[in-house]
Short mmCIF file of C-alpha atoms and ligand atoms in Angstrom, two decimals:
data_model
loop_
_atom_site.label_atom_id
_atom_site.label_comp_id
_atom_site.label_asym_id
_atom_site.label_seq_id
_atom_site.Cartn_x
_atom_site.Cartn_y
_atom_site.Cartn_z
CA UNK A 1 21.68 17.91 122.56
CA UNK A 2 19.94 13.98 122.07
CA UNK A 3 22.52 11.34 121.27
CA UNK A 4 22.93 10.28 117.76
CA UNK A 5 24.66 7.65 116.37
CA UNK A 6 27.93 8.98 115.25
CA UNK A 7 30.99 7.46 114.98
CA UNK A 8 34.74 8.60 116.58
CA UNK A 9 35.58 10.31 113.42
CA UNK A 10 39.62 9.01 114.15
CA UNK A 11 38.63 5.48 113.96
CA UNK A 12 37.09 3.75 111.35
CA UNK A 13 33.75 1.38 112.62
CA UNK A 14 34.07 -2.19 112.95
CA UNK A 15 32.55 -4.53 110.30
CA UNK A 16 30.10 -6.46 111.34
CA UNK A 17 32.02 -10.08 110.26
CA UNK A 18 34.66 -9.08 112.83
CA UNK A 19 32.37 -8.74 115.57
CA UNK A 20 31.28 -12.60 115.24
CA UNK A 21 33.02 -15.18 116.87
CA UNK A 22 32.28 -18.90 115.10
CA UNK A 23 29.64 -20.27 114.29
CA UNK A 24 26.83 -19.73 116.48
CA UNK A 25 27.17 -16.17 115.69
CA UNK A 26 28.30 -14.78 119.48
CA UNK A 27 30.64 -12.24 119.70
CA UNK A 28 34.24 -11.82 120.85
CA UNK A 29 32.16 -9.84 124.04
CA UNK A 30 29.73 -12.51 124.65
CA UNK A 31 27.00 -10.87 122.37
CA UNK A 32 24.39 -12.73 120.49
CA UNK A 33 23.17 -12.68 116.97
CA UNK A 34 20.45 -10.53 118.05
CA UNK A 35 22.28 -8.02 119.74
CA UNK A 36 24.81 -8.27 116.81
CA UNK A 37 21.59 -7.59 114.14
CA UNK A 38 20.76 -4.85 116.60
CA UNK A 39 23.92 -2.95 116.63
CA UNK A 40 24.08 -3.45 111.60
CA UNK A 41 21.54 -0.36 111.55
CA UNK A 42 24.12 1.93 113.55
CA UNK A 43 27.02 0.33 111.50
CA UNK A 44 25.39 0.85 108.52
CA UNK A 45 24.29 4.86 109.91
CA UNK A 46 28.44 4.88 110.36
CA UNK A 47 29.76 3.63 107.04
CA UNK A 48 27.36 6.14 105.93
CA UNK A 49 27.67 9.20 108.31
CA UNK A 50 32.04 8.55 107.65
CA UNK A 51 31.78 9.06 104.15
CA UNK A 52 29.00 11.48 103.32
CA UNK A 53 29.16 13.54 107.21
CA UNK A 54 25.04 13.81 106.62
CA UNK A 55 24.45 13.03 110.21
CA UNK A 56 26.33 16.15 110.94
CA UNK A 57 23.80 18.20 108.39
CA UNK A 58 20.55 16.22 110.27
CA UNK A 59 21.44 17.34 113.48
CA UNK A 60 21.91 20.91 112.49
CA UNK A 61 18.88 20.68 110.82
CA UNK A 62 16.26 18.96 113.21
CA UNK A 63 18.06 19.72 116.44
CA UNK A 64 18.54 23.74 116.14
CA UNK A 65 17.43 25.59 118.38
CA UNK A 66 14.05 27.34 118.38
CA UNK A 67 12.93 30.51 120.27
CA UNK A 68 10.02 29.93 123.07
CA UNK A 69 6.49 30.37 122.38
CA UNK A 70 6.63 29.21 118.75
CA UNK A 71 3.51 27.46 118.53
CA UNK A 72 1.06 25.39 115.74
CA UNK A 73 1.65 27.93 113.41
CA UNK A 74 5.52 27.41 112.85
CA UNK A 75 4.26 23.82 111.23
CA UNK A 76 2.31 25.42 108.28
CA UNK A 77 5.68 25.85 106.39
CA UNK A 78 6.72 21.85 106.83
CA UNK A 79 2.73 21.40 105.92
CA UNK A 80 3.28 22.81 102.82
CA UNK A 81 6.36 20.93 102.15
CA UNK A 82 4.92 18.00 102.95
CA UNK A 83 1.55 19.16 100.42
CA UNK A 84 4.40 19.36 97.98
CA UNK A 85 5.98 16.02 98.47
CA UNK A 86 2.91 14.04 98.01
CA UNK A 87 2.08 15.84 94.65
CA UNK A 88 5.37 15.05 93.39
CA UNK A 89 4.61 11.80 94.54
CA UNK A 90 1.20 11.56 93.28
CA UNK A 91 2.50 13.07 90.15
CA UNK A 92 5.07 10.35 89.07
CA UNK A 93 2.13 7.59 89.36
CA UNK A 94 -0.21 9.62 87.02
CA UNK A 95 2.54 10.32 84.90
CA UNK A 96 3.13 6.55 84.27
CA UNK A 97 -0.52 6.68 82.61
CA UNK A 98 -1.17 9.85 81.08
CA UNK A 99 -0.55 10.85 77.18
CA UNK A 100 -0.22 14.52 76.52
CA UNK A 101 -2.48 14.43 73.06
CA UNK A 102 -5.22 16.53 72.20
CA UNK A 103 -7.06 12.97 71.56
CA UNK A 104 -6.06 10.76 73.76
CA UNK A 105 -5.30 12.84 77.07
CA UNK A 106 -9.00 12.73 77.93
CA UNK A 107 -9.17 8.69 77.32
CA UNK A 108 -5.81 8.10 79.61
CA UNK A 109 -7.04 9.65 82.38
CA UNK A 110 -10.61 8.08 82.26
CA UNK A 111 -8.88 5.24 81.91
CA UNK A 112 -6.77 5.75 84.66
CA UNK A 113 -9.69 6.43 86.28
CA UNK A 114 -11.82 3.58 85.89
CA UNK A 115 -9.60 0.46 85.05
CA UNK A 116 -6.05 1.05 86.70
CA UNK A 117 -6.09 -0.35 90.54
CA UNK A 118 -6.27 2.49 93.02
CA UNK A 119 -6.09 5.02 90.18
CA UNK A 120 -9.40 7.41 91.42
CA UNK A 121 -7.83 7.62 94.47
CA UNK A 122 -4.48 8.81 93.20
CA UNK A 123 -5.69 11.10 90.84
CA UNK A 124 -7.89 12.43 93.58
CA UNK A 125 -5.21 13.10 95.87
CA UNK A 126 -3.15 14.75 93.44
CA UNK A 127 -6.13 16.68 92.38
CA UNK A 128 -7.34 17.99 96.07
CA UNK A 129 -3.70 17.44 97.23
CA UNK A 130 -3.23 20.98 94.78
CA UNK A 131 -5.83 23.00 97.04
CA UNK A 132 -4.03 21.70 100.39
CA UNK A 133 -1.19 23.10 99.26
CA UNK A 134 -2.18 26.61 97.96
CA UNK A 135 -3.95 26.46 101.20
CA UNK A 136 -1.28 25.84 103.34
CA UNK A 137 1.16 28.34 101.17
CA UNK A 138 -1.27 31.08 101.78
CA UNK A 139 -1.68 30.09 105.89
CA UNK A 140 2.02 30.13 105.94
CA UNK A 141 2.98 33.29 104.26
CA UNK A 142 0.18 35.12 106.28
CA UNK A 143 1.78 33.27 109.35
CA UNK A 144 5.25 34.90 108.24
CA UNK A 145 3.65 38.20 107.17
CA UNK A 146 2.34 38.68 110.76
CA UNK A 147 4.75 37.24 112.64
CA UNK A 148 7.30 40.07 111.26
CA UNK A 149 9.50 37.45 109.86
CA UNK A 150 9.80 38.61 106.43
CA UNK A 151 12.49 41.68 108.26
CA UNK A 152 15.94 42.17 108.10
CA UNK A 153 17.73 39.31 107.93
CA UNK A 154 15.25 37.72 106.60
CA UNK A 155 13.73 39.95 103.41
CA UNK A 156 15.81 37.38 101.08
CA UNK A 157 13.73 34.16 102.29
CA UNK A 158 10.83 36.01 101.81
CA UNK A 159 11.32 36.80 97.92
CA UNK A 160 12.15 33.27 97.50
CA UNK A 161 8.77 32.83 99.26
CA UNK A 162 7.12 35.08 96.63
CA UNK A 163 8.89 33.29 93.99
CA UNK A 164 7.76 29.53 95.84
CA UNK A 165 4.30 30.96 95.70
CA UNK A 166 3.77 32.26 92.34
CA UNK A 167 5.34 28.68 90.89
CA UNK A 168 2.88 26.83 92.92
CA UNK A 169 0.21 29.04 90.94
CA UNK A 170 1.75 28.16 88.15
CA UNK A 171 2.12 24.27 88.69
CA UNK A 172 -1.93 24.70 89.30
CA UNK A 173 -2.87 26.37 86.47
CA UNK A 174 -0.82 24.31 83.85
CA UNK A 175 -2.07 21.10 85.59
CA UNK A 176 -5.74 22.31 85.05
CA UNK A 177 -5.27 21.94 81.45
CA UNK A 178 -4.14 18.32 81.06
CA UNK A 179 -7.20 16.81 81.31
CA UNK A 180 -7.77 18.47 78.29
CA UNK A 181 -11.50 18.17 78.60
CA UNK A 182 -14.15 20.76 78.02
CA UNK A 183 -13.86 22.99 81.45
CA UNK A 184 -9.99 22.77 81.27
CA UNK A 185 -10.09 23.73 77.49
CA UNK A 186 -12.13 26.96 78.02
CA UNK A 187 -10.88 27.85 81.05
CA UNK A 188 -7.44 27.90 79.75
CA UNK A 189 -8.25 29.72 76.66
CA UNK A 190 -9.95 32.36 79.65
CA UNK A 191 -6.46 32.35 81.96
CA UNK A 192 -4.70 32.90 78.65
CA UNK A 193 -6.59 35.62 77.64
CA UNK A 194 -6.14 37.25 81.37
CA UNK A 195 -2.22 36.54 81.00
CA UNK A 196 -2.49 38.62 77.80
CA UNK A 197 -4.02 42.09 79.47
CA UNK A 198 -0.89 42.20 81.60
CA UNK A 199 1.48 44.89 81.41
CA UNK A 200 4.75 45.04 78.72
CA UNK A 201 5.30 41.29 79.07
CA UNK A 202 1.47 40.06 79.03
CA UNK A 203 1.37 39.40 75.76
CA UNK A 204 4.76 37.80 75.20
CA UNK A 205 3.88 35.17 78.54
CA UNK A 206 0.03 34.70 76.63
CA UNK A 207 2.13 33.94 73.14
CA UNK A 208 4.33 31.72 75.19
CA UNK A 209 1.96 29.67 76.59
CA UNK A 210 -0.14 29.23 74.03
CA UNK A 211 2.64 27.71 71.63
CA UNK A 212 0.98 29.12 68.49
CA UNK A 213 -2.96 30.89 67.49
CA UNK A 214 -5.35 28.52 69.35
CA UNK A 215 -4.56 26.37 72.47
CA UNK A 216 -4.27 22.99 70.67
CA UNK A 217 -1.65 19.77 70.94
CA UNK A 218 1.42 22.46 71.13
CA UNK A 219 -0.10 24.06 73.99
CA UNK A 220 -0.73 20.51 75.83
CA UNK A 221 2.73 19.52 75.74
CA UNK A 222 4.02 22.48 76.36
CA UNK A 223 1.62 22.73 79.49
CA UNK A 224 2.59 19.34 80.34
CA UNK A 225 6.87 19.99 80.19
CA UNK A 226 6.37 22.97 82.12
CA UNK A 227 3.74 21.31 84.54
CA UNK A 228 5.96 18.21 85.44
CA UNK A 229 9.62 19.02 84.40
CA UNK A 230 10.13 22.96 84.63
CA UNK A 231 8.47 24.44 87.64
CA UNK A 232 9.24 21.35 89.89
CA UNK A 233 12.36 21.50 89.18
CA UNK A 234 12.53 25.00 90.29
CA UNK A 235 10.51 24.59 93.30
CA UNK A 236 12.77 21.38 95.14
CA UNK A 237 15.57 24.19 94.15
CA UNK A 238 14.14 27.05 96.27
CA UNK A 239 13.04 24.98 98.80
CA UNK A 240 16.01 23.74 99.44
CA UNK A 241 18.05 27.25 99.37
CA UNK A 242 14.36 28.62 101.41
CA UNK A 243 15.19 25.46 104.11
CA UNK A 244 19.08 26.68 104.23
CA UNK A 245 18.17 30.07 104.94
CA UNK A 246 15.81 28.75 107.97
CA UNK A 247 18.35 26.68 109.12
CA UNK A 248 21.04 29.52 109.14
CA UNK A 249 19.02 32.46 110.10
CA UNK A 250 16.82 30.66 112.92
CA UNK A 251 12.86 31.40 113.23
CA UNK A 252 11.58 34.60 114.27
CA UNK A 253 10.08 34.48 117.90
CA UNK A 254 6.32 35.39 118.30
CA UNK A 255 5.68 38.83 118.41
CA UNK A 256 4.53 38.78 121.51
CA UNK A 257 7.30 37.18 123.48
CA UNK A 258 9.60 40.00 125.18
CA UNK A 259 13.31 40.02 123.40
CA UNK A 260 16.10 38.39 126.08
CA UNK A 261 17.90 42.00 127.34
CA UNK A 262 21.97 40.58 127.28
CA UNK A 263 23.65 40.78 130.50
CA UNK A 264 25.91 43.91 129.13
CA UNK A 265 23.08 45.62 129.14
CA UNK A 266 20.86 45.02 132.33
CA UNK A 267 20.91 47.73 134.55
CA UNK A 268 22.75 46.56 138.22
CA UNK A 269 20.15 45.81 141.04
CA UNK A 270 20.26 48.42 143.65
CA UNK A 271 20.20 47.26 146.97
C1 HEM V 301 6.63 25.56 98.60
C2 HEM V 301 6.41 26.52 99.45
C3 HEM V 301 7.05 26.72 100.81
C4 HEM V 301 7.61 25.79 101.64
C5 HEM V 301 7.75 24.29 101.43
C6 HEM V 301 8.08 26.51 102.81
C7 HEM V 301 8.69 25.91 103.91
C8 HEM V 301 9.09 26.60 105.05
C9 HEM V 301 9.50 25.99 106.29
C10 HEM V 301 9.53 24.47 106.55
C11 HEM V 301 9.84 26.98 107.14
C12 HEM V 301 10.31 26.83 108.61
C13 HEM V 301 9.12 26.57 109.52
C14 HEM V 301 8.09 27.66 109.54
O1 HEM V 301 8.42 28.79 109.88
O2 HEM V 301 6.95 27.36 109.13
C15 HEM V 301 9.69 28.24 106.44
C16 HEM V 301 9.98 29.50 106.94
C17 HEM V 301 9.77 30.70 106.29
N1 HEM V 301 9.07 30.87 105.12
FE1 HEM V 301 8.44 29.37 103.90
N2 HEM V 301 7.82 27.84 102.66
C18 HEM V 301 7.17 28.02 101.45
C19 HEM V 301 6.65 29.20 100.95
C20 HEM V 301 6.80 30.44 101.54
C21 HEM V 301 6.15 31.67 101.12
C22 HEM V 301 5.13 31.77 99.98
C23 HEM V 301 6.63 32.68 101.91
C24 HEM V 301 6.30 34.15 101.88
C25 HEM V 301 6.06 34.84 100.82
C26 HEM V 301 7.58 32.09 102.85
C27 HEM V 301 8.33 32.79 103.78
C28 HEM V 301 9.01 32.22 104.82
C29 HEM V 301 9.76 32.96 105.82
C30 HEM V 301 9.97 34.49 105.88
C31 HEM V 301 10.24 32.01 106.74
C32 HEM V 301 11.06 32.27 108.01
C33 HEM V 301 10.09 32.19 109.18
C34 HEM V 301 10.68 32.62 110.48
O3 HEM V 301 11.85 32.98 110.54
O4 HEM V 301 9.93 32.59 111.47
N3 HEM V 301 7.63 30.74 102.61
N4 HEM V 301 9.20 27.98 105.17
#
């Protein structure tokens, strides 16, 4: 396993005044204040690692063990995650300058558009940023499908998959709306109407999401709470138990890589 820095865990790390010895900054071993700024980042990594044991968690997480012949393919799940961190990232800058009112949704986001530095290009990676990562959900969860990973033990990460996906649907069809201009008006008041001719609960979900008779300012905000505060929050919460599960179950090997027979069960060489 690659060295990290970790600290005797019966001894408590040095601080860094105690390494200095007077005033030209060498220390008691001869070191100078270079080497002594060198070694702060590893102190600082040990303060850190002694009271919160995360370099324990890192390690288990980016140094586990992974079958052979995983390929390109295995990436399209950390693509997605990072598709998702960038529109969360994305997000919180057009949040700073968007109003969620029938009448002035439309003029914040032009004028995000056209006055605020760099604005067209945030808004534009948040907008094609949303097709990367229903893109990359879709590559992945084919990638899964056909690599047989979605078996026993893994059936559980795979629901939570299902569950990943459908919010990501969900974060692009209530961001489609805020604009609030004339294609995201009607083709809300379409994707409503389509919610609605579901079975038992269609209705309800259409009613829901409408907030009231007509999509109007009830449906914006309502749109806009579930587009930035709801479904996010769900998603960084199944990501993070979907991640565990990786982490504790391991990756499936390709399906075409031959399963290791144990020892036990290898038949002796006859001579
Ligand atoms: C926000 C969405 C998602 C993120 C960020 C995400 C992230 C990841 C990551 C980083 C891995 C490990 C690396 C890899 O195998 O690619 C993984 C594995 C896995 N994911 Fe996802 N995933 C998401 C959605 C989905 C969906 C929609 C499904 C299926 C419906 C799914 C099913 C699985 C399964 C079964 C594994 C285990 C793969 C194996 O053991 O080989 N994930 N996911």
């Amino acid at each position: 396993m690659p060295k990290v820095p970790r600290p005797d865990p019966l001894s408590r790390p040095e601080s860094p005044g105690q390494r200095t010895n007077g005033a030209n900054g060498a220390s008691a071993n001869g070191a100078g204040p270079a080497d002594v700024a060198k070694e702060a980042g590893g102190d600082a990594l040990g303060w850190l690692d002694e009271r919160t044991g995360g370099t324990s968690f890192l390690t288990g997480m980016l140094y586990r063990k992974v079958p052979k012949g995983t390929n390109w393919f295995y990436t399209l799940g950390s693509a997605t995650l990072f598709a998702f961190t960038f529109q969360a990232i994305t997000g919180v800058f057009l949040a700073m300058y968007y109003t969620p009112s029938p009448t002035q949704a439309y003029g914040s986001i032009t004028h995000l558009t056209n006055d605020v530095w760099m604005g067209e290009f945030v808004r534009g990676m948040h907008k094609w940023g949303a097709s990367v990562m229903i893109i990359c959900i879709f590559l992945h969860m084919g990638r899964t499908f056909f690599f047989g990973a979605y078996k026993y033990p893994r059936e559980l990460n795979w629901v939570i998959g299902v569950v990943l996906l459908i919010l990501t649907l969900v974060m692009g069809l209530t961001g489609y709306l805020l604009p609030f201009d004339q294609r995201s008006y009607w083709a809300t008041i379409v994707a409503n109407n389509i919610t609605g001719t579901g079975p038992i609960v269609g209705p309800y979900l259409a009613d829901f999401l409408r907030a009231g008779p007509e999509i109007g300012a009830t449906t914006l905000s309502r749109f806009y709470a579930i587009h930035m505060l709801l479904v996010p929050g769900l998603i960084i919460a199944l990501i993070g138990a979907h991640l565990y599960l990786v982490v504790k179950l391991g990756t499936t090997a390709p399906p075409w890589m031959k399963a290791e027979r144990p020892k036990s069960l290898r038949r002796e060489e006859v001579g």
